[in-house]
Short mmCIF file of C-alpha atoms in Angstrom, two decimals:
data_model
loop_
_atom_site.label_atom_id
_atom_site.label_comp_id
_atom_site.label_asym_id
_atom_site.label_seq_id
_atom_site.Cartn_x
_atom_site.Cartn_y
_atom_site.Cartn_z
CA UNK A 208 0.00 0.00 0.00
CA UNK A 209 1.26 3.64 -1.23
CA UNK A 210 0.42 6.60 0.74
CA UNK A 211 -0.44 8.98 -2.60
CA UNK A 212 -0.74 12.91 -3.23
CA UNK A 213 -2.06 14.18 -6.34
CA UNK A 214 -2.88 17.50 -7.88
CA UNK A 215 -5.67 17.38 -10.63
CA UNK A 216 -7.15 14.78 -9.57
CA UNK A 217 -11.21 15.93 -10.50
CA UNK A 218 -11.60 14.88 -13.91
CA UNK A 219 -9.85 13.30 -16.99
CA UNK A 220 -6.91 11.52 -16.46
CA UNK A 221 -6.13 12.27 -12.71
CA UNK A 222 -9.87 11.24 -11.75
CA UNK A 223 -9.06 7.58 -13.36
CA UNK A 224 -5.60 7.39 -11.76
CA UNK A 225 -7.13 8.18 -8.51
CA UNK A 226 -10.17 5.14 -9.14
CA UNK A 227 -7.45 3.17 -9.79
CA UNK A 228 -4.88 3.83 -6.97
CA UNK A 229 -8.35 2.85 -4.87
CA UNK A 230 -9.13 -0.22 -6.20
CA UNK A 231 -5.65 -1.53 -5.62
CA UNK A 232 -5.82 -0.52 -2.01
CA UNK A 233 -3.39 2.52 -1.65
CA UNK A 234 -4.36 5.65 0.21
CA UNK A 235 -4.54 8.52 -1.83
CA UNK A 236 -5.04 12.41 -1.26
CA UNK A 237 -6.05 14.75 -4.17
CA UNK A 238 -5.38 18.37 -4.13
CA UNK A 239 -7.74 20.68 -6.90
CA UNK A 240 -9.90 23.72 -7.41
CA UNK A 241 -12.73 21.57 -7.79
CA UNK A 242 -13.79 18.15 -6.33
CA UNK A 243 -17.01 18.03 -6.86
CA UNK A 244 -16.57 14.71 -9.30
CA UNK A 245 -14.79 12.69 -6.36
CA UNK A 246 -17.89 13.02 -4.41
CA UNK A 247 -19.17 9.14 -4.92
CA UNK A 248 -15.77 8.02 -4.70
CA UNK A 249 -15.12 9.41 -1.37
CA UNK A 250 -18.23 7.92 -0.19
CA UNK A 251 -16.49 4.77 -1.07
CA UNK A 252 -13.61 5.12 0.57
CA UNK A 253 -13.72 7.22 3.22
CA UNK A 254 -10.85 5.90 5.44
CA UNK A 255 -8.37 6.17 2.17
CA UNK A 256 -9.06 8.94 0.05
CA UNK A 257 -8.50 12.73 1.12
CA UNK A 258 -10.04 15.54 -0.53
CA UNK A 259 -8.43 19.25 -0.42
CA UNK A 260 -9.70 22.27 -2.26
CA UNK A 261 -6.48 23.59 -3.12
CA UNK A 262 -5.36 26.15 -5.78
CA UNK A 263 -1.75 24.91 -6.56
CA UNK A 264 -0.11 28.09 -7.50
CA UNK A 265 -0.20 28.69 -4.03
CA UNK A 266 2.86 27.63 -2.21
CA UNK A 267 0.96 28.21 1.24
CA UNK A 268 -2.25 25.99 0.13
CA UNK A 269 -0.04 23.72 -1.09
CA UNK A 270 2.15 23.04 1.86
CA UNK A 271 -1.05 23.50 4.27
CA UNK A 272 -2.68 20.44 2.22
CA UNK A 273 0.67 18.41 2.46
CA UNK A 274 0.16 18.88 6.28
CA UNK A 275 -3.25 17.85 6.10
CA UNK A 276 -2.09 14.68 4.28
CA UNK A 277 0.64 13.41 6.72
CA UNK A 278 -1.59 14.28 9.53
CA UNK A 279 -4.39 11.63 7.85
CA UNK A 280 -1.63 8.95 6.16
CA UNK A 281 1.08 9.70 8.21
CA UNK A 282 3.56 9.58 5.37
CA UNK A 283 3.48 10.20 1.46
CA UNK A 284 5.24 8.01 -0.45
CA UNK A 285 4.14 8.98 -3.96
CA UNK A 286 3.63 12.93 -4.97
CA UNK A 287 2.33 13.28 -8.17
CA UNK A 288 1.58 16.89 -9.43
CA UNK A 289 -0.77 16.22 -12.35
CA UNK A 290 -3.14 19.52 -12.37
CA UNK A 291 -2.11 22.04 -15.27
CA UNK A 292 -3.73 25.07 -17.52
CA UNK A 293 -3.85 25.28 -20.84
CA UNK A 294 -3.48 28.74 -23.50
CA UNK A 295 -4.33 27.86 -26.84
CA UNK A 296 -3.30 31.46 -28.82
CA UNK A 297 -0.56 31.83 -31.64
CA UNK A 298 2.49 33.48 -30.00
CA UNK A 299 2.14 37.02 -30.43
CA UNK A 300 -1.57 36.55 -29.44
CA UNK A 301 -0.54 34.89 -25.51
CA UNK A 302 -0.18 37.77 -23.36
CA UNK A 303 3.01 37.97 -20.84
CA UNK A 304 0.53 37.52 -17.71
CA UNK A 305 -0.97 34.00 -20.25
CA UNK A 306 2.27 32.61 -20.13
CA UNK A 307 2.28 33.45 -16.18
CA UNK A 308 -1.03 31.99 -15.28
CA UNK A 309 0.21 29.02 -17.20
CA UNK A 310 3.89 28.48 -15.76
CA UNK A 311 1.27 29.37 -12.38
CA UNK A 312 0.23 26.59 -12.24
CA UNK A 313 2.27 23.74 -14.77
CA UNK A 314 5.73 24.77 -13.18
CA UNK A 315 5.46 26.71 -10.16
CA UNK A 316 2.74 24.18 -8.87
CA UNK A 317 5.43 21.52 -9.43
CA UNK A 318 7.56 23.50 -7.07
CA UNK A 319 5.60 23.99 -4.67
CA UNK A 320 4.46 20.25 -4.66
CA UNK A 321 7.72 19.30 -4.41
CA UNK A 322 9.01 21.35 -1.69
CA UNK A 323 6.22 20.74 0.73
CA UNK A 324 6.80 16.98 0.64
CA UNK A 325 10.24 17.11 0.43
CA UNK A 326 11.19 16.74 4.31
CA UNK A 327 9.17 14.68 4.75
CA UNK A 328 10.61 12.15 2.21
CA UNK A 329 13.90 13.06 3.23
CA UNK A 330 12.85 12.22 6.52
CA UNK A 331 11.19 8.99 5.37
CA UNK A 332 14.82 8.19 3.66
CA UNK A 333 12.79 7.95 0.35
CA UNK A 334 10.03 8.87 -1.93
CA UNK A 335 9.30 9.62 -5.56
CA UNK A 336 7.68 12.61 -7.34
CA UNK A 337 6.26 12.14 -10.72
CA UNK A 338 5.35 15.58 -12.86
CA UNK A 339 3.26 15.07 -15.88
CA UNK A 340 4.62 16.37 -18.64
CA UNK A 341 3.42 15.94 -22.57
CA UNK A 342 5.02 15.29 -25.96
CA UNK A 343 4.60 18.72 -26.97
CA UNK A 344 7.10 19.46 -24.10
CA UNK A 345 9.76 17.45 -26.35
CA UNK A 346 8.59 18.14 -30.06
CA UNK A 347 6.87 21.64 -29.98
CA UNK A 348 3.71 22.45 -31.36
CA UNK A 349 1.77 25.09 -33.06
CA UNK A 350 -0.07 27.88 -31.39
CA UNK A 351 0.83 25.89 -27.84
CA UNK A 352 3.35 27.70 -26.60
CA UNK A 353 3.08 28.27 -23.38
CA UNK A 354 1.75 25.12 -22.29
CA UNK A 355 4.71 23.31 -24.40
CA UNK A 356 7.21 25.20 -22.57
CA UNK A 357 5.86 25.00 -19.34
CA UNK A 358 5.86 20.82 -20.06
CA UNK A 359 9.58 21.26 -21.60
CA UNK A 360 10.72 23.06 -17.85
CA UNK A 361 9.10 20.21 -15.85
CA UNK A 362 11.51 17.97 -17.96
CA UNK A 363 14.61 20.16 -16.89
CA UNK A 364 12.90 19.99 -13.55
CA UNK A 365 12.89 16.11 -13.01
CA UNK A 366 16.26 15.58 -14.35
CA UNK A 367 18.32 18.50 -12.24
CA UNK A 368 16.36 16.91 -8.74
CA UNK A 369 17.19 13.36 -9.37
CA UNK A 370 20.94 14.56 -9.92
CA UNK A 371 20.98 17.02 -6.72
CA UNK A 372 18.87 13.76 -5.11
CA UNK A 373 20.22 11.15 -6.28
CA UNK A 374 22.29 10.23 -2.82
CA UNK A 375 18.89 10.32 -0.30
CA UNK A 376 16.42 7.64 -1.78
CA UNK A 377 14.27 10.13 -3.63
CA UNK A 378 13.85 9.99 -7.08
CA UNK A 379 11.66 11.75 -9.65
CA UNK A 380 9.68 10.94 -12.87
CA UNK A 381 8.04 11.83 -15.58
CA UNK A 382 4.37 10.53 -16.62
CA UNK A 383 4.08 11.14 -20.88
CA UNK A 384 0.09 10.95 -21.57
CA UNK A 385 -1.18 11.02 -25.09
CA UNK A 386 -3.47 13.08 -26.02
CA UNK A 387 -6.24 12.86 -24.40
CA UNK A 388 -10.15 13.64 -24.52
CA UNK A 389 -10.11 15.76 -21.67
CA UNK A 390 -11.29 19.34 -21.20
CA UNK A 391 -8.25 21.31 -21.55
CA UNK A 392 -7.60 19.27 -24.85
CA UNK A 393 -11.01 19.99 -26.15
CA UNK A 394 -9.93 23.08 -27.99
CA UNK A 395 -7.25 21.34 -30.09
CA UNK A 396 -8.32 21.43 -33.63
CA UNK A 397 -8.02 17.34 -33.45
CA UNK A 398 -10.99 15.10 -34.56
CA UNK A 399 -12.27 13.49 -31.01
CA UNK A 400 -11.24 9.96 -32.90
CA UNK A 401 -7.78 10.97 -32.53
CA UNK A 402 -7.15 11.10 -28.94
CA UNK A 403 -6.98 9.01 -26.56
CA UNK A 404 -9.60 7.55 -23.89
CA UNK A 405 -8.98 9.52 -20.26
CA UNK A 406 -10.09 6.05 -18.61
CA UNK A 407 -7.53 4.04 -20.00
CA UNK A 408 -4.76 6.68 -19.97
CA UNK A 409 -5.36 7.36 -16.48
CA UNK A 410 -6.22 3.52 -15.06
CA UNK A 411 -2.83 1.97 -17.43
CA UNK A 412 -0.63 5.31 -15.27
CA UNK A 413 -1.61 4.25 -11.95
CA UNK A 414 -0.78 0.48 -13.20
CA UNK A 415 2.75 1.45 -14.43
CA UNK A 416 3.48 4.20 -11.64
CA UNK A 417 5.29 1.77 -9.65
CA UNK A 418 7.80 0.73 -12.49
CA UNK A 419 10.96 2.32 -12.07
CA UNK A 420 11.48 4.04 -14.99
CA UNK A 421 12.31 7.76 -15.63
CA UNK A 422 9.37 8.40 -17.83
CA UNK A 423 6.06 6.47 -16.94
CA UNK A 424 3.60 5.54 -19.79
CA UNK A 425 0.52 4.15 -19.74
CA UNK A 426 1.01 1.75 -22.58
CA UNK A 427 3.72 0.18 -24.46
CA UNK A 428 2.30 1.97 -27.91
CA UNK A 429 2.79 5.43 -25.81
CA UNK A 430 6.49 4.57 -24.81
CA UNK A 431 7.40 4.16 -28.24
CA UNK A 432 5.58 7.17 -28.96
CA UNK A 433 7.30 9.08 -26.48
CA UNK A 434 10.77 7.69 -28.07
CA UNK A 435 10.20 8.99 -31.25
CA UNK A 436 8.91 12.46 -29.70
CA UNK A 437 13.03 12.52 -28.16
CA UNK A 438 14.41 11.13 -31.06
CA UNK A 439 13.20 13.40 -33.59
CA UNK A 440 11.36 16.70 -31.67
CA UNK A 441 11.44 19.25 -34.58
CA UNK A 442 10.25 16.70 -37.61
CA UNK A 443 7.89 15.25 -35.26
CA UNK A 444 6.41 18.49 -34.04
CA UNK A 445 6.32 20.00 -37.51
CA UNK A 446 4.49 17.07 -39.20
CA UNK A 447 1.94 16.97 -35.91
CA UNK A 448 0.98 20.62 -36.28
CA UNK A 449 0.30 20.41 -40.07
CA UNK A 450 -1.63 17.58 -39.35
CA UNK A 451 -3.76 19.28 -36.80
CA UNK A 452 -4.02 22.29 -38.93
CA UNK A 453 -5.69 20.08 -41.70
CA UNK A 454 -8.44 19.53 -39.61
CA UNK A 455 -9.30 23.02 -38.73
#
């Protein structure tokens, strides 16, 4: 059993990774503007799942809702800092304060995640922090930019902490989704068909979250998926974005 935190956890692909953290018995706390959709699931599990209204750009709500959670597990063993914004806008169309609301919440939120439960795993002796990141991160993609680079910096971000952590049992991870149907990808000029179900993205995660691996997939079609993203990031992104603009 894994004592879990997660931000993002009301809907899409959090709200199946939490379901399925459930079923297979761990303890799990979800931090998110909204909860309203955990509702039923809480009724289920009352003794094992935590719910915190919690706006993530705030290092103070973030750090009061980590104390919440060790007060109620006693521990975290798994922080996973899934919640993120989205700006769909051509470049000289995304405002200065766009790309701030978006690095808000995609980067800083990752911060703040990580240093609330941060002594606490260093007290533990070990932990692991996963940030989901995307394949537009890696490749680019049109009129995305500020999400994209906010995904790119969680990449820098996971590879600099398991360096500086590397000697205290911590490590940190990287969870690639497709794309997905879920809300913030509804405005992507991508037929529905084309993406991926939020269920089974979110229930093959919390399946795979336990595998060591730098960057967690929920499939073996999405890790090779993900490889090609790294191995070629500026064909890849090029031929994606003409692809998507076809459908507009």
């Amino acid at each position: 059993m894994a004592r879990i935190i997660l931000t993002g956890g009301n809907e899409g692909i959090g709200f199946h990774m939490v379901s399925q953290f459930l079923k297979d018995g761990h303890m799990v706390a979800v931090l998110d503007l909204k909860l309203d959709n955990l509702n039923e699931l809480k009724g289920k599990h009352t003794d094992t799942l935590s719910l915190f209204e919690c706006d993530v750009s705030d290092p103070q709500a973030v750090v009061q809702s980590v104390d919440n959670t060790l007060s109620a597990f006693g521990g975290i063993d798994y922080a996973i800092h899934n919640a993120c914004k989205c700006q769909f806008a051509n470049f000289e169309d995304t405002s200065d304060n766009d790309y701030r609301s978006v690095f808000d919440v995609n980067y800083h939120g990752a911060i703040n995640m990580t240093k609330a439960v941060l002594p606490t795993m260093k007290e533990q002796s070990g932990g692991r922090i996963f940030l989901t990141s995307s394949g537009v991160g890696v490749m680019g993609f049109a009129n995305i930019s500020a999400y994209a680079s906010s995904k790119g910096a969680l990449k820098s971000l996971a590879k600099c902490m398991n360096i500086e952590y590397q000697n205290t049992g911590i490590t940190f991870h990287l969870i690639h989704p497709p794309l997905t149907k879920t809300a913030s990808a509804k405005p992507l000029p991508v037929p529905e068909e084309f993406k991926a179900d939020p269920q089974k993205v979110g229930t093959g995660i919390a399946k795979n979250i336990h595998k060591k691996r730098f960057v967690i997939c929920h499939s073996f079609a999405q890790r090779l998926q993900t490889g090609m993203a790294y191995l070629f990031p500026i064909r890849l992104g090029r031929f994606m974005s003409k692809m998507a603009g076809e459908f507009v």
